[in-house]
mmCIF file of C-alpha atoms in Angstrom:
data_model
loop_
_atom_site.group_PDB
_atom_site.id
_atom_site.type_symbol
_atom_site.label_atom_id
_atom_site.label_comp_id
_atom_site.label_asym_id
_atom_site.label_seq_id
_atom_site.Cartn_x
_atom_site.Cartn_y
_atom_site.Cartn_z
ATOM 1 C CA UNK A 1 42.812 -8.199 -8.435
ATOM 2 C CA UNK A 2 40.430 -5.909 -7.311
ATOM 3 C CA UNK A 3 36.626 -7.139 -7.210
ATOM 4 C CA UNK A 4 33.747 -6.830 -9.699
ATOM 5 C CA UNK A 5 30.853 -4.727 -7.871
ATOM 6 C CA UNK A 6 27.235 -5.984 -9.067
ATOM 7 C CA UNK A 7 26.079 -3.632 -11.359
ATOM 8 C CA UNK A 8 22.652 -2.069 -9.760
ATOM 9 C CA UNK A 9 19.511 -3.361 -11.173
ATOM 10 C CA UNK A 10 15.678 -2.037 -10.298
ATOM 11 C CA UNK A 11 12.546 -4.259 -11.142
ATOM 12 C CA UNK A 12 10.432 -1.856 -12.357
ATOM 13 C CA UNK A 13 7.347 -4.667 -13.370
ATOM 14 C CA UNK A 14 6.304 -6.992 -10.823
ATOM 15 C CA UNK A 15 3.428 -8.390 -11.166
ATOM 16 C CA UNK A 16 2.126 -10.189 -7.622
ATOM 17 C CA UNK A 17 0.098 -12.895 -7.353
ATOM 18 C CA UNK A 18 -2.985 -10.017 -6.713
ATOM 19 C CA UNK A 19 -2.558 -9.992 -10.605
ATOM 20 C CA UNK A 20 -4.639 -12.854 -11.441
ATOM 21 C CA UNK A 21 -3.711 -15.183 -14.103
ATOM 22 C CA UNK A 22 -0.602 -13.250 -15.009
ATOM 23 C CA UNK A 23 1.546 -12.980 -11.730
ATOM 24 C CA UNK A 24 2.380 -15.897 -9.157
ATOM 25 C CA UNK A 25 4.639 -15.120 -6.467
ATOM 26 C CA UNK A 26 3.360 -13.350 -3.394
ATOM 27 C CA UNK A 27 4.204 -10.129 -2.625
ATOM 28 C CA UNK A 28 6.642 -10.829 0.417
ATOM 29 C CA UNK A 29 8.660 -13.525 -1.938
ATOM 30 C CA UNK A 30 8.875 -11.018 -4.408
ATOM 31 C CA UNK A 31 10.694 -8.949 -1.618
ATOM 32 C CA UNK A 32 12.629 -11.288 0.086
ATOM 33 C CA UNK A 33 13.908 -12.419 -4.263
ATOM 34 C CA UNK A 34 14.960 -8.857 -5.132
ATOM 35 C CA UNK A 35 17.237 -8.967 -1.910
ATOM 36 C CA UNK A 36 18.641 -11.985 -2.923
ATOM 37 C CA UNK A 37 19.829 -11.078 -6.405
ATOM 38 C CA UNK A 38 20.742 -7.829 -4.900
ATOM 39 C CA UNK A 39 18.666 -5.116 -6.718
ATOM 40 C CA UNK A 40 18.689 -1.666 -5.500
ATOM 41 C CA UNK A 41 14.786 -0.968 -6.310
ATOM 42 C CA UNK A 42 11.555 -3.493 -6.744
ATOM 43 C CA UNK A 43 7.907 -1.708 -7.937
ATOM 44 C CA UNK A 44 5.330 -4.041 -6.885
ATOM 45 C CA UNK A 45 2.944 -2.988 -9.938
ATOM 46 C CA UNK A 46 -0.300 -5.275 -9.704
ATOM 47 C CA UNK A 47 -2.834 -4.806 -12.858
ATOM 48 C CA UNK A 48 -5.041 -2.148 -11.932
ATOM 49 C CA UNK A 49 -4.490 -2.468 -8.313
ATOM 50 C CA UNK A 50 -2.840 -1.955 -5.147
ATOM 51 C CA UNK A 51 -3.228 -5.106 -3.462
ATOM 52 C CA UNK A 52 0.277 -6.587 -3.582
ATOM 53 C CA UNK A 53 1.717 -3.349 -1.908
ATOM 54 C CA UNK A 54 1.013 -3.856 1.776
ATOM 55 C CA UNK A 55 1.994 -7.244 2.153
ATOM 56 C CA UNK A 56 5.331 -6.191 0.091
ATOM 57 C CA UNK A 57 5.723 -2.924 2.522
ATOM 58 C CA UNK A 58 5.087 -5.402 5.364
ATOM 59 C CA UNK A 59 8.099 -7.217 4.203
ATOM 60 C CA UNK A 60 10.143 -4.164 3.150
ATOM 61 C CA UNK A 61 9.349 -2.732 7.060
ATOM 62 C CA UNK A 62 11.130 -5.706 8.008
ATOM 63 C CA UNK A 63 15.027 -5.666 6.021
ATOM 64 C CA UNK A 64 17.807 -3.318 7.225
ATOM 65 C CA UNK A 65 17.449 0.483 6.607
ATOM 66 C CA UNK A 66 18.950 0.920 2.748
ATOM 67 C CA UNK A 67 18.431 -2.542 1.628
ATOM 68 C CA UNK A 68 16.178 -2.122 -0.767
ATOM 69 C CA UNK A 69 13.846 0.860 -2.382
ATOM 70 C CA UNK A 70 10.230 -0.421 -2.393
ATOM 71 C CA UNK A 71 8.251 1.578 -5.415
ATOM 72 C CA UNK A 72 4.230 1.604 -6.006
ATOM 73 C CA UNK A 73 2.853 1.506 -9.001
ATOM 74 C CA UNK A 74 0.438 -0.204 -11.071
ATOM 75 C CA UNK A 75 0.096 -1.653 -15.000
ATOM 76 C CA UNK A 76 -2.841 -0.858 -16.956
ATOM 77 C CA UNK A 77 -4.262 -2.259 -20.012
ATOM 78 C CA UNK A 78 -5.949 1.125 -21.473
ATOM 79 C CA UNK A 79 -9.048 0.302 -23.381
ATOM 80 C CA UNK A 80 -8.001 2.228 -26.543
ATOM 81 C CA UNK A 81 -4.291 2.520 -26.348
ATOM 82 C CA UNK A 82 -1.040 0.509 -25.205
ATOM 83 C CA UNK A 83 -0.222 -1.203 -21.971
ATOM 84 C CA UNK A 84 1.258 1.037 -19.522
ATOM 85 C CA UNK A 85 3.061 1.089 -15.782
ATOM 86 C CA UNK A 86 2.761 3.861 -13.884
ATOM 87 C CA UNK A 87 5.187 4.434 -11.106
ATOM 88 C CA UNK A 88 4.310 6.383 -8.131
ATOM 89 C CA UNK A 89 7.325 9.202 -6.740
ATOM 90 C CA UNK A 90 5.530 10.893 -3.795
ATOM 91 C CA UNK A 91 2.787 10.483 -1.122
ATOM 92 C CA UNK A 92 0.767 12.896 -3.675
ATOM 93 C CA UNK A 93 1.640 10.758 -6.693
ATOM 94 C CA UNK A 94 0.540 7.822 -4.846
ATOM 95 C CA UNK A 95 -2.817 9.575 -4.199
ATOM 96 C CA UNK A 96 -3.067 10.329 -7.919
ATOM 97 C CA UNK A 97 -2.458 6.852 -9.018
ATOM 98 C CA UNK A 98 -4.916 5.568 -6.114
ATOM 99 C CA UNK A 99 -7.341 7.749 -7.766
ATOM 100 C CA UNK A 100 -6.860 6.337 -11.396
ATOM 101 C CA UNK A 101 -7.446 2.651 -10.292
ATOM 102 C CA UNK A 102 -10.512 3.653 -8.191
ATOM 103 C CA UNK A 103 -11.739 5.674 -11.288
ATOM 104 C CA UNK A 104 -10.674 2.239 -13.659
ATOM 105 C CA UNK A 105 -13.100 -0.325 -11.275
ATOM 106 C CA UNK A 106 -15.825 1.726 -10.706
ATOM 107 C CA UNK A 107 -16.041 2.078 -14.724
ATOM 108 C CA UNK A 108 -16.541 -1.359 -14.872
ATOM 109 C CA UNK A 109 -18.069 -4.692 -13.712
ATOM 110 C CA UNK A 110 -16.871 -5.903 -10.800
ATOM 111 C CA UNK A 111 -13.574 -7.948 -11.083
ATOM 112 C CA UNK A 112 -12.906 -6.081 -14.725
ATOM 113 C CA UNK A 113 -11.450 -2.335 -15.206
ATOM 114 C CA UNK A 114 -12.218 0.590 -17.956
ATOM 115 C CA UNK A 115 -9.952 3.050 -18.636
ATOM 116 C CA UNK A 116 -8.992 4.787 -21.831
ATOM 117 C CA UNK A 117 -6.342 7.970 -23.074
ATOM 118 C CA UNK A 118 -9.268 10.252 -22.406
ATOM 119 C CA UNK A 119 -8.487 9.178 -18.668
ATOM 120 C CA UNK A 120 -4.872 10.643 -18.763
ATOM 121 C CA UNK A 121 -5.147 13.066 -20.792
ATOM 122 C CA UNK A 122 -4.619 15.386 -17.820
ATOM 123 C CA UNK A 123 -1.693 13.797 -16.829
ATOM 124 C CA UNK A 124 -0.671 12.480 -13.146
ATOM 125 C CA UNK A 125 1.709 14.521 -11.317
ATOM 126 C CA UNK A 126 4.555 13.260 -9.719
ATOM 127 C CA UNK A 127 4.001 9.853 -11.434
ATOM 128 C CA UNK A 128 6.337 8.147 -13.875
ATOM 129 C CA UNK A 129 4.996 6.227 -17.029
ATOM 130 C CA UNK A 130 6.528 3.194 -19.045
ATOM 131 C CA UNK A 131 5.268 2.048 -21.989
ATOM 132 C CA UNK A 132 4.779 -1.894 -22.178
ATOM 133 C CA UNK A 133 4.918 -3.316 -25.852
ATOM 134 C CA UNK A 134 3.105 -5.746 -27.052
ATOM 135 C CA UNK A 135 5.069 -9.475 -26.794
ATOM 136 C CA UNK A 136 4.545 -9.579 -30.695
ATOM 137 C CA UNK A 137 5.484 -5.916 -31.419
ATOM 138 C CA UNK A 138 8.895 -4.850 -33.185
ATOM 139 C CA UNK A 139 9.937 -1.626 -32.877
ATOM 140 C CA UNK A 140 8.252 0.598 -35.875
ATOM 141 C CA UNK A 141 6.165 3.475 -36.479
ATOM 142 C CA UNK A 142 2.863 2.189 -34.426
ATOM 143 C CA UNK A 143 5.144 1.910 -31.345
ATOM 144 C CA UNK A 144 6.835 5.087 -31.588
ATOM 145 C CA UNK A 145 3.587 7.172 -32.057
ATOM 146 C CA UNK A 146 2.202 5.035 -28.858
ATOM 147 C CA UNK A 147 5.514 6.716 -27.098
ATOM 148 C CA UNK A 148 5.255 10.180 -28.506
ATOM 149 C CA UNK A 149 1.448 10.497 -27.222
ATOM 150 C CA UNK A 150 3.080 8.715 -23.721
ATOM 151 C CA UNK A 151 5.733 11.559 -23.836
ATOM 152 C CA UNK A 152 3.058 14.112 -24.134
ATOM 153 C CA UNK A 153 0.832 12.889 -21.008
ATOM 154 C CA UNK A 154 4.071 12.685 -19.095
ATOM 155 C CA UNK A 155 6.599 15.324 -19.893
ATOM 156 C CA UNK A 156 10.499 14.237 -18.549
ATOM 157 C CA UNK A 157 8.561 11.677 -16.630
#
């Protein structure tokens, strides 16, 4: 009998505890849990924010070479459109989505983030966007026009 190999699974929404009020476990846990269960890739994607990656590249330094992909990104709750996570591929991608968060807190009060469609409208290169529905959403016409303008923003991506 020849055995099963695990089927490869990425996380590709992980919300850290730097994600007030909606994520709990701390970056390194989150880590040290995808290892466990074996996944190929985690994205550490903290709402509007960057703060979970370090401490979950700290931990990431730390495995074997090949253990694990470690991918930054960040959700977003868009003022006037869907909830979105927005996966960095490159150094420059990263700079682009470092960019879009800055841009997001200084638009608002401290603590609190602004940022609308207007605000990717130009697209971000190198970056990869999901489209989050709404808990209470079935697929329908509302959701797939929220994809198509998604699509548009982020060609292939």
């Amino acid at each position: 009998m020849q055995a099963v190999q695990p089927i490869a699974f990425a996380e590709l929404y992980a919300r850290s505890c730097f994600s007030f009020l909606t994520g709990a476990s701390h970056p390194e846990e989150l880590v040290d849990q995808a290892v466990a269960h074996g996944y190929t890739a985690l994205a550490i994607t903290d709402e509007c924010s960057m703060a979970g990656i370090v401490r979950a590249w700290s931990a990431w330094k730390a495995l074997p070479q090949g253990t694990l992909h470690l991918i930054i990104g960040t959700s977003l709750r868009l003022a006037d459109g869907p909830d979105l996570v927005l996966l960095a591929t490159d150094r420059a991608a990263y700079g682009q989505l470092s960019s879009l968060v800055t841009r997001g807190r200084r638009a608002a009060d401290k603590g609190s983030y602004h940022l609308t469609r207007a605000d990717l409208d130009p697209g971000l290169p190198g970056c990869l966007a999901l489209l989050v529905p709404p808990d209470d959403t079935r697929p329908g016409p509302a959701l797939a026009d929220e994809a198509r303008w998604l699509a548009a923003r982020f060609p292939g991506d």
